[in-house]
Amino acid sequence: MVPPLAVDIDGTLTDGDGAVDPRIFAALQSWGAPVVVATGKAFPYPVALAHFLRIERTVIAENGGISLVGDDLVVHGDRTGAQAVADAYRERGHDLGWGELDLTNRWRETEVAVSRDRPLEPLEALAAEQGLEVVDTGYAYHVKDPTISKGRALASVADRLGYDVTEFAAVGDSQNDAHMFETVGVAYAVANADEHASAAADYVTDAAYADGFLEAVAEIEAASE
Ligand SMILES: O=C(O)COP(=O)(O)O
Ligand SMILES: [Mg+2]
């Protein structure tokens, strides 16, 4: 019996260009236990992925700021502090880097993401003034509540699914997966992972990106036989 699986999106289910690799579809659709898509992206992204893959709508978004188990939605926190940081950052002449539509932040409820080509030092200083942190996922800088994490949200989701979080396996690639890795039973970092994720993982795959994910799930399955 395979364990329940928590899986990151960017850098894990994607290729090096950030496109979801279609080879992961069957792996998620055929997994013999619950799958939790756990991402730093805004809530609509993992919901859409689950919808179009026709897998259970069991997702974590915004680095743990939002969790959904079926119709049970929990928002952990709010965006007030992060928005104050974004406003002060703009007042210093730095936009968030996503253009007018800002689809990266349009639907965020608990944090704000800033493009990695924007200055980090003033962002970190402004976040610290609000008691917030800046997490670099390799895809964006996230201004967030330091007490919120994918790991903390996964413990809540596991409980709502009737599992202990230590029964989970997890696969991911960056700093925003590290606490989740320390929370689950077994954690795999893909070869392209940053030093935070690699250090927190039990294993690092030989292959990168979606190839690394497929390698990890094959090993998790083999270990469960
Ligand atoms: O949105 C990001 O910055 C990273 O997203 P991820 O947690 O799915 O890798
Ligand atoms: Mg990632």
Coordinates of C-alpha atoms and ligand atoms in Angstrom, one line a residue:
M1 CA 0.0 0.0 0.0
V2 CA 1.6 3.3 -1.1
P3 CA 1.6 6.2 1.4
P4 CA -0.4 9.4 1.0
L5 CA 1.7 11.8 -1.1
A6 CA 2.3 15.5 -0.9
V7 CA 3.7 17.1 -4.0
D8 CA 5.0 20.5 -4.9
I9 CA 4.3 22.0 -8.4
D10 CA 7.0 24.4 -9.6
G11 CA 10.3 22.7 -10.0
T12 CA 8.8 19.2 -9.2
L13 CA 5.9 18.5 -11.5
T14 CA 7.3 20.8 -14.2
D15 CA 10.2 20.8 -16.7
G16 CA 13.0 23.3 -16.6
D17 CA 10.8 25.8 -18.4
G18 CA 8.1 25.7 -15.8
A19 CA 5.6 23.7 -17.9
V20 CA 3.8 20.9 -16.2
D21 CA 5.2 17.7 -17.7
P22 CA 2.3 15.5 -19.0
R23 CA 4.1 12.4 -17.8
I24 CA 3.2 13.2 -14.2
F25 CA -0.6 13.1 -15.0
A26 CA -0.8 9.3 -14.9
A27 CA 1.4 9.1 -11.8
L28 CA -1.0 11.4 -9.8
Q29 CA -4.2 9.9 -11.3
S30 CA -3.2 6.3 -10.5
W31 CA -1.6 6.9 -7.0
G32 CA -3.2 4.4 -4.6
A33 CA -3.6 6.8 -1.7
P34 CA -4.5 10.5 -1.3
V35 CA -2.5 13.1 -3.2
V36 CA -2.1 16.6 -1.8
V37 CA -0.9 19.2 -4.3
A38 CA 1.1 21.6 -2.1
T39 CA 2.3 24.8 -3.7
G40 CA 3.4 28.4 -3.1
K41 CA 1.1 29.5 -6.0
A42 CA -2.2 31.2 -5.5
F43 CA -5.2 28.9 -4.8
P44 CA -6.8 28.8 -8.3
Y45 CA -3.6 27.1 -9.7
P46 CA -3.7 23.8 -7.7
V47 CA -7.5 23.7 -7.8
A48 CA -7.4 23.9 -11.6
L49 CA -4.7 21.2 -11.8
A50 CA -6.7 18.9 -9.6
H51 CA -9.9 19.7 -11.6
F52 CA -8.4 19.0 -15.0
L53 CA -6.6 15.8 -13.8
R54 CA -9.8 14.6 -12.3
I55 CA -8.0 13.9 -9.0
E56 CA -9.4 14.7 -5.5
R57 CA -9.5 18.5 -4.8
T58 CA -7.1 18.2 -1.9
V59 CA -4.7 21.1 -2.1
I60 CA -2.5 23.5 -0.2
A61 CA -1.8 26.9 -1.8
E62 CA 0.1 30.1 -0.8
N63 CA 2.8 28.1 1.0
G64 CA 0.2 26.8 3.5
G65 CA -1.9 30.0 3.7
I66 CA -4.9 28.1 2.2
S67 CA -5.8 24.4 2.5
L68 CA -8.8 22.6 0.9
V69 CA -10.0 19.1 1.5
G70 CA -13.0 18.5 -0.8
D71 CA -15.3 21.4 0.2
D72 CA -13.6 22.0 3.5
L73 CA -11.6 25.3 3.0
V74 CA -9.4 26.7 5.6
V75 CA -7.6 30.1 5.2
H76 CA -4.8 30.3 7.6
G77 CA -4.2 34.1 8.2
D78 CA -4.8 37.1 6.0
R79 CA -3.0 39.4 3.5
T80 CA -3.0 42.6 5.6
G81 CA 0.7 42.6 6.6
A82 CA 2.0 41.4 3.3
Q83 CA -0.1 44.0 1.5
A84 CA 1.4 46.7 3.7
V85 CA 4.8 45.5 2.7
A86 CA 3.9 45.5 -1.0
D87 CA 2.5 49.1 -0.7
A88 CA 5.6 50.4 1.1
Y89 CA 7.8 48.6 -1.5
R90 CA 5.9 50.4 -4.3
E91 CA 6.3 53.7 -2.4
R92 CA 10.1 53.1 -2.6
G93 CA 9.7 52.8 -6.4
H94 CA 9.6 49.0 -6.8
D95 CA 6.7 47.4 -8.5
L96 CA 6.1 43.6 -7.8
G97 CA 7.2 42.7 -11.3
W98 CA 4.1 41.0 -12.7
G99 CA 2.6 43.9 -14.8
E100 CA -0.8 45.5 -14.5
L101 CA -2.9 42.3 -14.4
D102 CA -0.7 40.7 -11.7
L103 CA -2.2 37.3 -12.0
T104 CA 0.5 36.1 -9.5
N105 CA -1.1 38.1 -6.7
R106 CA -4.7 38.8 -8.0
W107 CA -6.2 35.8 -6.1
R108 CA -3.8 35.7 -3.1
E109 CA -5.5 35.9 0.3
T110 CA -2.6 35.4 2.8
E111 CA 0.6 36.6 1.2
V112 CA 2.2 38.5 -1.6
A113 CA 4.7 37.3 -4.2
V114 CA 7.4 39.5 -5.8
S115 CA 9.4 38.8 -9.0
R116 CA 12.9 37.6 -8.3
D117 CA 14.3 40.3 -10.5
R118 CA 13.2 42.9 -8.0
P119 CA 15.5 44.1 -5.2
L120 CA 15.5 41.7 -2.2
E121 CA 17.1 43.7 0.5
P122 CA 14.4 46.5 0.8
L123 CA 11.7 43.8 0.6
E124 CA 13.3 41.8 3.5
A125 CA 13.6 45.0 5.6
L126 CA 10.0 46.0 5.0
A127 CA 8.8 42.4 5.7
A128 CA 10.8 42.3 9.0
E129 CA 9.1 45.6 10.1
Q130 CA 5.7 43.7 9.8
G131 CA 7.1 40.6 11.5
L132 CA 6.9 38.7 8.2
E133 CA 9.5 36.7 6.3
V134 CA 10.6 36.5 2.6
V135 CA 10.9 33.0 1.2
D136 CA 12.7 32.5 -2.1
T137 CA 11.2 29.5 -3.9
G138 CA 13.4 29.9 -7.0
Y139 CA 10.3 31.1 -8.8
A140 CA 9.3 34.2 -6.7
Y141 CA 10.0 36.0 -3.4
H142 CA 7.0 35.3 -1.0
V143 CA 6.2 37.8 1.7
K144 CA 4.5 35.7 4.3
D145 CA 3.7 34.9 7.9
P146 CA 6.6 32.9 9.2
T147 CA 4.3 30.7 11.3
I148 CA 2.5 29.5 8.1
S149 CA 4.1 26.7 6.1
K150 CA 3.2 23.8 3.8
G151 CA 4.2 21.5 6.6
R152 CA 1.8 23.1 9.1
A153 CA -1.0 23.0 6.5
L154 CA -0.2 19.4 5.6
A155 CA -0.6 18.4 9.3
S156 CA -4.1 19.9 9.2
V157 CA -5.0 18.3 5.8
A158 CA -3.7 14.9 7.0
D159 CA -5.9 15.1 10.1
R160 CA -8.9 16.0 8.0
L161 CA -8.1 13.0 5.8
G162 CA -7.8 10.7 8.8
Y163 CA -4.0 10.2 8.5
D164 CA -1.1 11.2 10.7
V165 CA 1.2 13.6 8.8
T166 CA 4.1 11.2 9.4
E167 CA 2.4 8.7 7.2
F168 CA 2.9 11.0 4.2
A169 CA 5.7 11.0 1.6
A170 CA 6.6 14.3 0.0
V171 CA 8.4 15.5 -3.1
G172 CA 9.6 19.0 -3.7
D173 CA 12.4 21.4 -4.7
S174 CA 12.8 24.5 -2.6
Q175 CA 13.0 26.3 0.7
N176 CA 9.2 26.5 0.9
D177 CA 9.1 22.6 1.0
A178 CA 11.7 22.2 3.8
H179 CA 9.3 22.3 6.8
M180 CA 7.0 19.9 5.0
F181 CA 10.0 17.6 4.5
E182 CA 10.7 17.7 8.2
T183 CA 7.1 17.0 9.0
V184 CA 6.4 13.9 6.8
G185 CA 7.6 10.3 7.1
V186 CA 9.8 10.3 4.0
A187 CA 10.9 13.3 1.8
Y188 CA 12.5 13.4 -1.6
A189 CA 14.2 16.5 -3.0
V190 CA 14.6 16.5 -6.8
A191 CA 18.1 17.0 -8.2
N192 CA 17.4 20.7 -9.0
A193 CA 16.4 21.4 -5.4
D194 CA 17.9 24.3 -3.5
E195 CA 20.2 23.7 -0.5
H196 CA 17.3 24.1 2.0
A197 CA 15.2 21.4 0.4
S198 CA 18.1 19.1 -0.2
A199 CA 19.3 19.4 3.4
A200 CA 15.8 18.7 4.8
A201 CA 15.1 15.7 2.5
D202 CA 15.8 12.1 3.3
Y203 CA 16.8 11.5 -0.3
V204 CA 17.8 13.6 -3.3
T205 CA 16.9 12.1 -6.7
D206 CA 19.5 11.6 -9.5
A207 CA 17.1 13.1 -12.0
A208 CA 15.8 16.7 -12.0
Y209 CA 12.3 18.3 -12.3
A210 CA 9.5 15.9 -13.4
D211 CA 12.0 13.1 -14.1
G212 CA 13.1 13.5 -10.4
F213 CA 9.4 13.3 -9.3
L214 CA 8.9 10.1 -11.4
E215 CA 12.1 8.6 -9.9
A216 CA 10.9 9.5 -6.4
V217 CA 7.4 8.0 -6.8
A218 CA 8.9 4.8 -8.3
E219 CA 11.2 4.5 -5.2
I220 CA 8.3 5.3 -2.8
E221 CA 6.2 2.6 -4.5
A222 CA 9.0 0.0 -4.4
A223 CA 9.6 0.7 -0.7
S224 CA 5.9 0.2 0.0
E225 CA 5.7 -3.3 -1.6
Ligands
LIG1 O1 4.9 29.8 -6.6 C1 6.1 29.6 -6.3 O2 6.9 30.6 -6.1 C2 6.6 28.2 -6.2 O3 5.6 27.3 -6.3 P1 5.8 25.8 -5.8 O4 5.7 25.9 -4.2 O5 4.7 25.0 -6.4 O6 7.2 25.4 -6.2
MG2 MG 8.7 24.2 -6.0

